[in-house]
C-alpha cells in the first residue's frame, strides 16, 4: 500500500482481490473504530468506501461519525435513495469532512414492506430538504422529520413516487385537474 | 438592528402579514415562490416553495444512454452548462475508465472557467437590479455575456445549452483561432469586472444595503451543506477545485477567495474576486495548452457501456458543489443518477439568513445566494 | 377689472383662465418631452441608443405611449374601495398642476406671482401624499398598501428638510415671492450664499419626487410599482404625468431660487427668448443630475432613508437657518454664509459616507494549505 495515513481515501491498488478487497489503507479502520458496537460492514467502490449500517442504528452511527475527532464528518454532501427493486431500497448518505478532507458513503438497506427510517436532521440541518425530496420521490418515510411536506412534487400528488422503478415513465400520464387524464389505456 | 416592540405594543393583538413573493416576480430569478410572514417591515418567517421547474431529469436520464444524457445535464444548470456536463461526464469516465487526452482536459478547463465568468456576470447583473440600480448593471452584464456567449457559439454551435463535451473528450475540435478569441474575450471581461467594481463595490448606499445583512455563520453554513461562494464568504475555504482537484486545477496558480462576515456584501465581493481568479486560470491554461492534439481517446467503443459500480463525482460549479451520484448496473444507461444540486442546499439556509431582517433585505439575500431554479428543481 | 395679457386688455378672470390653459398645454408637452429625454439619457448611460423608430430619432415615442395608455381597458379590482380608488390619482395629479401657478418662466410669463409663493408651493405639493395613500389603500392589494404607506412616510419625512431649506433661502432673499427672489439675484445666484441649503433642497427634492435612491414606494424589483400596481391605462398615466410634472416644477423652482432663474447672468438686456433658453438650460441641468443619479445608485432601505432625513438633513437645515439668522441680524458680511455653507456641505458628505457605509471585512485569497492534497481518487480527467 502506498500510504498509511488513516485520513486519506487512498485508492486500493489494482491488484485488489476479487473476494475481499483490502480496505486497510482506506478510511475504513478509523470508521470501524468509531462505529464500534454498531454492526457495520464495508465495501470498496470506485472512489470511496461504502459503509453499510443497519437501519435501527443509523442515527447513532451518523452521530458518531460526525462527532469523532479523527473523522469529523461535519458536512453532509448528499442524501438520496436507490431503488433496488426486489432487494428493497437503499438510503445513501455521502459524508465529507471539511477539516480532514476525506469522504465516506453510508448506506442503509430498507425492505420494500417497511420503508421507514429515522430522520438525519438531528445530525445535520442539511438533511432537511434532501430527505423531503427522497421521501416524495421514493415513498420512504423519515420518522420525526420536522417538515414532511412535498418539496418538488405538487401537494396533491403526494402519493405518487416517481423515482421508483415501478413507476413507469411514459406509459401512463396522469395530468392534474379535473376531467383530465388518459387513464389505464393510454392516450386515446 | 431592528427595534423590539414595546410592552404596550405587545398587548395589541396583531396578525402578521403574509406576503407572497412570486412565482412571477421580477426579482426571484426564475419561478420561485416564497411566503414571507411580515410584522410591519420585519420578516418573521420565510417559507420557500420550489418545484415549479421540476422536469424529472433524474428519472429521464435513467432511460437515456450516456451520450443522450448530456443534453439533460445542460438543462439542469443552464447558466453553467459546461460545468454540469463536465460533472456528469467525469462520473461516466470514471466508471468506464476512460482516459481523457490532455488537450481535451485543458480545453474543458478553459470552457468551464469561462462559463464561470459568464454565470457570475449574470449574477452581478441580476443582483444590481435587486439592490435597486435601475438598469445599468444588467446592461453591463449582458454586454460581457454577449462576448462570452458568442465565443461559445463559435465553438459549440449553441449559445446556452452546449452539449459539446462527450465521454472521453470533446465532440469536435475548437476553431483554429481559439486562443486568440479567448484572449479577446478575456480582455473584455476584465474591463467588465472593473466596470462592476467601480459601479457597485464602493458605493455607500450599496454598502449600507448589503453589509451586515443576511449573515450566516460558518458553522451553520457547514451544517446546511452550503457550498460555493456562499459558504466561502462565511470564511470556510471550501472549494472542490482545491480540496479534491480534478482536470488540471492543481497545476495552475490560483487562489481560493474567502470572506469574513458571511453577509451579502461578502458573497458579492467573493464572486467578483473569483472572476479575476478565473481570468488568471484561463490565461495560464492558454499558455500550457497544445495547439494541436487528440481530443478523444483513440479507441472509443461505439456504444459506451459502463461496468457495474457507483461513483460520486463533485465539481465546483459557479454556484457551489455540483455533484453527480451515478449507479450503474452494467449497460449503457445509468441505473440511478442523482444530481446533487448546490443551489438546493444553499437555498435551505435562506430562512436562517432572512429572519429578523427587513422585507427589502430578504429580496437581496435571495439574490445573493445566486440560485438558478433549474438546478434547484432539476 | 381688466389686466394686461401680453399687450392685450382682458378681464382678470379670462386672463387667469387663458394663462392656466397655456400652462396646462405647456406642461403636457414638456412632460412628454421629459419622458423621451430621460429614456434617451438612460440609454446613453447604458451604452444603448434608446427610442429610435417611432418618428425621426424616436421623437414620437411619448405620443405613442400616450395613445397606447389611453386605449387601454380601465380595470378596477372588484374589492377596491370605489371612492378612494377613483379619487386617488386626482389627488396626486391636481396639486402638482396647482403648483405651476407661482412659477415664473420668463419676465411676466406666469399665472400669478404670489407673495407667499414658496410657502404655497410646499403646502400644495404636499397634498399629493394623501393621493398616494388613497391609491395604496383603495387598491385592495398588499403590495399597494405597503407602497402607499412607505410613500407617505418618506414624503412626510423629507418635507421638513425641503421646507427648512426654502425658509433659509427666504431669509436671505427677504421674500417668498419667486419673482422677487429672482430679481434679487443680480450679481451672484443664491447658490453661492446658500450652498448647503441648495444641496439639502436637491436631496429632499429627489425624495419628494420618489426618485432613486429614494424610490422605495415604486421599488420595481420588490413591490413592483407600489401604490400604482392596480391602475391601468389612463389612470396610471395620470400618476406618471404627475411625477414628471413635479420633476419639471422642482427643476424650475430650483433654478429660480438657487440659480438665478431667467435673469442671472444676463439680466433684461438680451430679450425674452434668451431668457427662455436660460431657464431651459438651468432646468435641464437639474434634470440631467436627477437622471444621472437614478441610473447609477442603488435604492436605500426604508429605515436608512428615514434615518437619513431625520438625523442628518434636518439638523443641518436647522443649523443653516441658525447661521442665516445670526448673519442677518448682526449684519455680518455675506461671505460668512459662503464659508459656513461649504463647511456644512463637508459635514454632510462626511456624515453621509459614515452613515451609510461601514468598513469592509476581509475578503481575499485564502491561505494555501501546507501539504499537497490527494487527487480525487482515480478519476481519469
XYZ file of C-alpha atoms in Angstrom, chain B residues 17-18 20-21 25-27 41 90 93 98 100 105 108 129-136 139 143 201-209 211 213 242-243 245 247 253-261 265-266 269-270 273 314 358 360-361, chain C residues 42 45-48 142-143 145-146 150 212-213 215-216 220-224 294-304 349 352-369 373-376 378-381:
114
model
C -48.985 39.930 7.142
C -48.406 37.069 4.742
C -46.402 36.273 -1.238
C -43.349 36.834 -3.387
C -41.932 38.327 -9.752
C -39.192 40.410 -11.262
C -36.600 39.500 -8.738
C -41.446 45.631 7.714
C -16.388 12.746 -15.296
C -15.474 8.352 -17.492
C -11.744 6.276 -19.983
C -9.272 11.889 -21.483
C -8.648 18.486 -20.465
C -12.559 21.612 -20.879
C -31.278 45.118 -10.167
C -32.276 43.610 -6.840
C -30.373 46.276 -4.970
C -32.167 48.927 -6.981
C -29.764 50.392 -9.503
C -32.068 50.969 -12.357
C -30.718 49.183 -15.392
C -27.033 49.812 -15.617
C -26.864 46.060 -19.312
C -22.609 43.262 -22.748
C -18.289 47.999 -4.589
C -17.516 51.380 -3.083
C -20.949 52.876 -3.452
C -22.060 53.968 0.012
C -25.666 53.080 -0.464
C -24.754 49.672 -1.830
C -22.552 49.021 1.153
C -25.227 50.176 3.544
C -27.724 47.847 1.914
C -23.147 44.859 4.759
C -27.386 41.789 6.040
C -8.596 22.985 -4.273
C -9.668 20.217 -1.944
C -8.621 18.686 -7.665
C -8.917 18.404 -14.527
C -1.625 29.021 -9.828
C -4.752 30.472 -8.369
C -6.266 31.438 -5.050
C -9.363 30.459 -3.166
C -11.241 33.610 -2.210
C -12.828 33.711 1.219
C -14.703 36.402 3.039
C -15.037 37.011 6.721
C -18.512 38.204 7.622
C -21.567 42.069 0.583
C -19.017 39.362 1.166
C -17.350 40.515 -3.409
C -16.173 36.918 -3.266
C -12.747 38.435 -6.938
C -18.175 16.566 -7.415
C -36.495 43.768 6.522
C -36.168 44.553 1.162
C -33.293 42.628 2.683
C -30.619 56.449 -19.594
C -25.587 55.901 -19.925
C -26.187 52.213 -20.555
C -24.395 52.319 -23.888
C -27.604 51.813 -25.783
C -50.998 44.257 -0.007
C -48.188 45.477 -2.168
C -50.782 49.312 0.686
C -47.178 48.772 1.660
C -43.898 53.837 2.523
C -33.733 56.832 -6.899
C -32.156 56.499 -4.406
C -37.771 55.240 -4.855
C -38.790 52.729 -2.239
C -39.598 47.942 -9.099
C -37.886 44.805 -8.019
C -39.708 44.496 -4.752
C -43.222 45.779 -4.533
C -43.427 46.242 -8.282
C -31.093 57.481 -10.965
C -29.126 55.115 -13.114
C -26.028 54.800 -11.043
C -27.104 54.475 -7.458
C -28.906 51.670 -5.597
C -32.023 52.172 -3.614
C -31.959 52.950 0.079
C -33.809 50.799 2.533
C -36.760 52.390 4.234
C -35.220 52.669 7.684
C -31.980 54.072 6.319
C -20.687 64.485 2.861
C -23.387 60.546 4.682
C -20.351 58.459 3.978
C -20.237 57.242 7.527
C -23.960 56.872 7.996
C -24.340 54.522 5.151
C -21.074 52.671 4.967
C -19.113 50.518 7.289
C -15.559 49.310 6.999
C -15.201 46.309 4.774
C -14.399 42.913 6.184
C -11.531 40.913 4.886
C -12.341 39.338 1.566
C -9.463 37.890 -0.325
C -7.367 34.888 -1.124
C -7.417 32.170 1.491
C -4.138 30.824 2.772
C -2.969 27.836 0.806
C -2.855 24.543 2.667
C -3.847 17.151 -1.189
C -4.608 13.829 -2.806
C -6.135 13.886 -6.229
C -9.689 12.767 -6.479
C -8.539 7.500 -9.724
C -10.571 9.956 -11.734
C -9.373 9.877 -15.275
C -9.867 13.550 -16.006
